Amino acid sequence: MVVNIDLGDIEKNISQTIADVDGKIRRTAGKSAGFKLGEKLEGNTPTDPTTGRVLLKETVSVSAVRENGEVDVGYGRKAYFRAHVVNMGSQHQAGQHFIEKTVDTEAEAVMQEYMTELKKGLGL
C-alpha cells in the first residue's frame, strides 16, 4: 500500500532537481528520508487492544530509490491486505487512516531530511 503526496508544481521541480544529482548522493538522501518516514509509520501503526500485539509494524518497508528520487514507504505484499483493512476500514469497522495521518504530519520533516542529506552530499 503506497500513499502518494501531491505537491503540485513544486514536486515536479524538486523531482527534476533530485534527478540531476549524482546517483550515490540521491540514493543516500532518499533512503534516509524513507527510513525516517518508515519509523514514524511504525510508531503510528495501531496495535491490537486486546493483546497489545502489533501485526503490521514489522512489515514496514522502504523501496529502492528510483532515478527521479522517489521512494516507496509502506507495507509489503504479505501485509498489504491487513494494512488496507485497518487503514481504510470495512463494512464492519471504521477506518483508522493512520497512513494518511502519518503522511500529513511528517511530509515536511521528511522533505527537510531529504534536502539536508542532498546538501550534505553535495557539500553545500
XYZ file of N, CA and C in Angstrom:
372
model
N 0.847 -1.162 0.000
C 0.000 0.000 0.000
C 0.892 1.224 0.000
N 0.725 2.102 -0.956
C 1.553 3.286 -1.099
C 0.653 4.505 -1.099
N 1.051 5.518 -0.383
C 0.316 6.775 -0.374
C 1.174 7.797 -1.091
N 0.618 8.454 -2.095
C 1.350 9.469 -2.837
C 1.021 10.848 -2.300
N 2.045 11.681 -2.187
C 1.871 13.057 -1.753
C 1.941 13.937 -2.995
N 0.923 14.737 -3.244
C 0.903 15.618 -4.406
C 1.272 17.030 -3.967
N 2.432 17.494 -4.400
C 2.879 18.844 -4.071
C 2.765 19.776 -5.270
N 2.082 19.337 -6.328
C 1.854 20.181 -7.498
C 3.136 20.456 -8.268
N 3.316 21.710 -8.711
C 4.493 22.103 -9.491
C 5.773 22.003 -8.676
N 5.671 22.196 -7.384
C 6.849 22.086 -6.526
C 7.431 20.691 -6.648
N 6.556 19.693 -6.656
C 7.015 18.305 -6.754
C 7.774 18.069 -8.058
N 7.262 18.605 -9.162
C 7.915 18.425 -10.453
C 9.300 19.074 -10.454
N 9.411 20.266 -9.896
C 10.699 20.956 -9.845
C 11.690 20.228 -8.937
N 11.205 19.779 -7.796
C 12.075 19.047 -6.866
C 12.526 17.740 -7.505
N 11.608 17.027 -8.167
C 11.960 15.759 -8.814
C 13.026 15.973 -9.882
N 12.908 17.043 -10.651
C 13.900 17.325 -11.688
C 15.256 17.637 -11.059
N 15.243 18.411 -9.975
C 16.486 18.750 -9.281
C 17.138 17.498 -8.706
N 16.336 16.644 -8.087
C 16.861 15.416 -7.498
C 17.399 14.486 -8.580
N 16.716 14.417 -9.721
C 17.163 13.545 -10.808
C 18.513 13.993 -11.358
N 18.843 15.269 -11.231
C 20.116 15.790 -11.717
C 21.278 15.512 -10.762
N 20.984 15.063 -9.555
C 22.019 14.791 -8.554
C 22.643 13.423 -8.814
N 23.935 13.298 -8.486
C 24.665 12.038 -8.639
C 23.922 10.891 -7.956
N 23.951 9.719 -8.532
C 23.197 8.563 -8.058
C 23.434 8.179 -6.613
N 24.700 8.150 -6.184
C 25.005 7.734 -4.808
C 24.426 8.726 -3.803
N 24.557 9.992 -4.076
C 24.020 11.030 -3.181
C 22.503 10.948 -3.138
N 21.883 10.775 -4.300
C 20.424 10.679 -4.392
C 19.917 9.469 -3.621
N 20.591 8.332 -3.773
C 20.162 7.120 -3.075
C 20.313 7.259 -1.565
N 21.408 7.854 -1.121
C 21.628 8.049 0.311
C 20.559 8.960 0.904
N 20.277 10.060 0.227
C 19.266 11.005 0.715
C 17.877 10.375 0.713
N 17.558 9.656 -0.355
C 16.249 9.009 -0.447
C 16.045 7.952 0.614
N 17.062 7.140 0.844
C 16.957 6.102 1.876
C 16.810 6.725 3.257
N 17.566 7.785 3.527
C 17.491 8.448 4.820
C 16.086 8.991 5.070
N 15.533 9.674 4.073
C 14.182 10.224 4.209
C 13.144 9.106 4.299
N 13.318 8.062 3.501
C 12.386 6.935 3.529
C 12.367 6.231 4.873
N 13.547 6.020 5.451
C 13.604 5.364 6.755
C 13.007 6.249 7.850
N 13.173 7.572 7.718
C 12.574 8.487 8.695
C 11.049 8.364 8.659
N 10.471 8.347 7.453
C 9.022 8.188 7.330
C 8.601 6.798 7.795
N 9.395 5.778 7.478
C 9.096 4.415 7.916
C 9.051 4.294 9.431
N 9.971 4.956 10.116
C 9.980 4.937 11.584
C 8.710 5.571 12.149
N 8.311 6.690 11.568
C 7.092 7.366 12.035
C 5.862 6.516 11.747
N 5.849 5.858 10.584
C 4.730 4.984 10.238
C 4.650 3.814 11.208
N 5.790 3.239 11.561
C 5.808 2.155 12.551
C 5.267 2.638 13.886
N 5.641 3.862 14.277
C 5.172 4.422 15.541
C 3.672 4.686 15.551
N 3.099 4.990 14.388
C 1.666 5.286 14.293
C 0.825 4.066 13.950
N 1.458 2.929 13.720
C 0.723 1.717 13.379
C -0.085 1.255 14.584
N -1.390 1.043 14.400
C -2.240 0.619 15.513
C -1.869 -0.767 16.040
N -2.165 -0.982 17.294
C -1.956 -2.288 17.910
C -3.300 -2.920 18.221
N -3.290 -4.199 18.437
C -4.499 -4.911 18.835
C -4.751 -4.587 20.310
N -5.880 -3.931 20.635
C -6.109 -3.510 22.016
C -6.269 -4.671 23.001
N -6.666 -5.833 22.519
C -6.860 -6.964 23.428
C -5.548 -7.651 23.798
N -4.622 -7.711 22.856
C -3.361 -8.399 23.123
C -2.169 -7.460 23.176
N -2.313 -6.247 22.619
C -1.194 -5.315 22.559
C -0.211 -5.639 21.453
N -0.535 -6.631 20.625
C 0.357 -7.023 19.530
C 0.250 -6.047 18.375
N 1.357 -5.836 17.733
C 1.392 -5.039 16.513
C 1.523 -6.009 15.359
N 0.516 -6.019 14.497
C 0.513 -7.002 13.419
C 1.176 -6.485 12.142
N 1.372 -5.184 12.052
C 1.909 -4.612 10.827
C 3.275 -3.974 11.012
N 3.631 -3.644 12.230
C 4.831 -2.858 12.489
C 6.081 -3.452 11.840
N 6.257 -4.741 11.966
C 7.467 -5.362 11.462
C 7.489 -5.491 9.948
N 6.411 -5.119 9.282
C 6.353 -5.266 7.833
C 6.514 -3.944 7.085
N 6.779 -2.845 7.776
C 7.018 -1.573 7.097
C 8.307 -1.697 6.308
N 8.258 -1.312 5.024
C 9.436 -1.447 4.183
C 9.686 -0.170 3.398
N 10.933 0.016 2.999
C 11.347 1.158 2.195
C 11.936 0.605 0.908
N 11.443 1.104 -0.230
C 11.907 0.595 -1.521
C 13.250 1.220 -1.903
N 13.781 0.752 -2.995
C 14.983 1.359 -3.559
C 14.628 2.739 -4.104
N 15.605 3.614 -4.164
C 15.392 4.969 -4.675
C 15.443 4.908 -6.198
N 14.397 5.433 -6.840
C 14.347 5.443 -8.297
C 15.162 6.616 -8.854
N 15.314 6.645 -10.163
C 16.118 7.679 -10.827
C 15.617 9.100 -10.567
N 14.303 9.261 -10.391
C 13.755 10.599 -10.135
C 13.742 10.928 -8.646
N 14.298 10.053 -7.814
C 14.396 10.307 -6.383
C 13.237 9.793 -5.566
N 12.244 9.185 -6.196
C 11.078 8.686 -5.465
C 11.418 7.421 -4.680
N 10.794 7.312 -3.507
C 10.973 6.162 -2.638
C 9.589 5.735 -2.159
N 9.291 4.453 -2.215
C 8.021 3.955 -1.693
C 8.231 3.476 -0.262
N 7.367 3.946 0.619
C 7.381 3.515 2.010
C 6.003 2.937 2.288
N 5.943 1.737 2.812
C 4.638 1.138 3.076
C 4.776 -0.285 3.581
N 3.769 -1.072 3.282
C 3.706 -2.446 3.756
C 3.903 -3.381 2.588
N 4.574 -4.486 2.829
C 4.857 -5.462 1.793
C 3.621 -6.216 1.343
N 3.816 -7.100 0.388
C 2.702 -7.866 -0.183
C 1.963 -8.703 0.848
N 2.694 -9.287 1.779
C 2.052 -10.151 2.764
C 1.179 -9.367 3.739
N 1.512 -8.112 3.987
C 0.776 -7.318 4.969
C -0.169 -6.303 4.325
N -0.172 -6.215 3.002
C -0.983 -5.195 2.332
C -2.451 -5.283 2.726
N -3.025 -6.476 2.689
C -4.451 -6.613 2.980
C -4.771 -6.166 4.403
N -3.924 -6.595 5.356
C -4.162 -6.189 6.743
C -4.056 -4.679 6.900
N -3.069 -4.068 6.252
C -2.898 -2.613 6.332
C -4.090 -1.911 5.701
N -4.548 -2.428 4.579
C -5.675 -1.811 3.877
C -6.940 -1.835 4.734
N -7.227 -2.962 5.339
C -8.440 -3.086 6.154
C -8.377 -2.166 7.370
N -7.265 -2.156 8.053
C -7.135 -1.311 9.243
C -7.163 0.158 8.861
N -6.474 0.525 7.797
C -6.400 1.923 7.383
C -7.711 2.418 6.780
N -8.277 1.671 5.851
C -9.474 2.116 5.123
C -10.783 1.656 5.753
N -10.724 0.599 6.531
C -11.931 0.089 7.163
C -12.638 -0.933 6.299
N -13.747 -1.413 6.820
C -14.593 -2.359 6.098
C -16.034 -2.018 6.448
N -16.961 -2.833 6.001
C -18.351 -2.531 6.329
C -18.643 -2.735 7.806
N -17.779 -3.448 8.511
C -17.983 -3.707 9.931
C -17.071 -2.886 10.838
N -16.118 -2.190 10.258
C -15.124 -1.478 11.056
C -14.777 -0.159 10.378
N -14.752 0.912 11.149
C -14.369 2.215 10.608
C -12.856 2.242 10.389
N -12.431 2.915 9.329
C -11.008 3.031 9.041
C -10.305 3.947 10.031
N -9.045 3.647 10.319
C -8.273 4.464 11.251
C -7.423 5.505 10.526
N -7.207 5.347 9.236
C -6.488 6.299 8.386
C -5.147 6.723 8.971
N -4.449 5.783 9.574
C -3.163 6.095 10.197
C -2.074 6.383 9.168
N -2.182 5.829 7.972
C -1.173 6.094 6.939
C -1.276 7.539 6.471
N -2.494 7.987 6.158
C -2.685 9.362 5.718
C -2.289 10.357 6.801
N -2.624 10.042 8.054
C -2.268 10.930 9.158
C -0.760 11.048 9.285
N -0.065 9.936 9.132
C 1.397 9.950 9.205
C 1.981 10.797 8.079
N 1.478 10.611 6.880
C 1.976 11.379 5.736
C 1.710 12.865 5.941
N 0.511 13.210 6.394
C 0.172 14.621 6.607
C 1.062 15.282 7.649
N 1.328 14.586 8.737
C 2.108 15.194 9.811
C 3.613 15.178 9.542
N 4.084 14.236 8.739
C 5.527 14.071 8.557
C 6.061 14.506 7.200
N 5.210 14.938 6.277
C 5.668 15.276 4.926
C 6.759 16.339 4.936
N 6.570 17.391 5.691
C 7.551 18.473 5.720
C 8.866 18.012 6.349
N 8.800 17.278 7.447
C 10.010 16.799 8.116
C 10.789 15.837 7.218
N 10.086 14.990 6.493
C 10.747 14.041 5.598
C 11.408 14.783 4.443
N 10.724 15.792 3.892
C 11.312 16.577 2.802
C 12.546 17.331 3.296
N 12.491 17.837 4.529
C 13.650 18.521 5.117
C 14.817 17.548 5.242
N 14.544 16.340 5.695
C 15.582 15.314 5.823
C 16.204 15.020 4.459
N 15.358 14.909 3.446
C 15.824 14.642 2.086
C 16.747 15.763 1.625
N 16.309 16.998 1.787
C 17.097 18.144 1.341
C 18.388 18.292 2.146
N 18.331 18.032 3.437
C 19.530 18.112 4.274
C 20.577 17.107 3.811
N 20.143 15.883 3.533
C 21.073 14.848 3.065
C 21.625 15.175 1.681
N 20.780 15.755 0.809
C 21.275 16.158 -0.516
C 22.327 17.249 -0.371
N 22.072 18.231 0.471
C 23.033 19.326 0.683
C 24.348 18.790 1.242
N 24.237 17.876 2.213
C 25.440 17.304 2.805
C 26.242 16.534 1.750
N 25.554 15.774 0.928
C 26.225 15.008 -0.114
C 26.864 15.877 -1.172
N 26.234 17.024 -1.456
C 26.777 17.942 -2.461
C 27.793 18.911 -1.877
N 27.957 18.887 -0.549
C 28.914 19.769 0.100
C 28.442 21.203 0.196
N 27.156 21.411 0.291
C 26.604 22.772 0.398
C 26.359 23.164 1.833
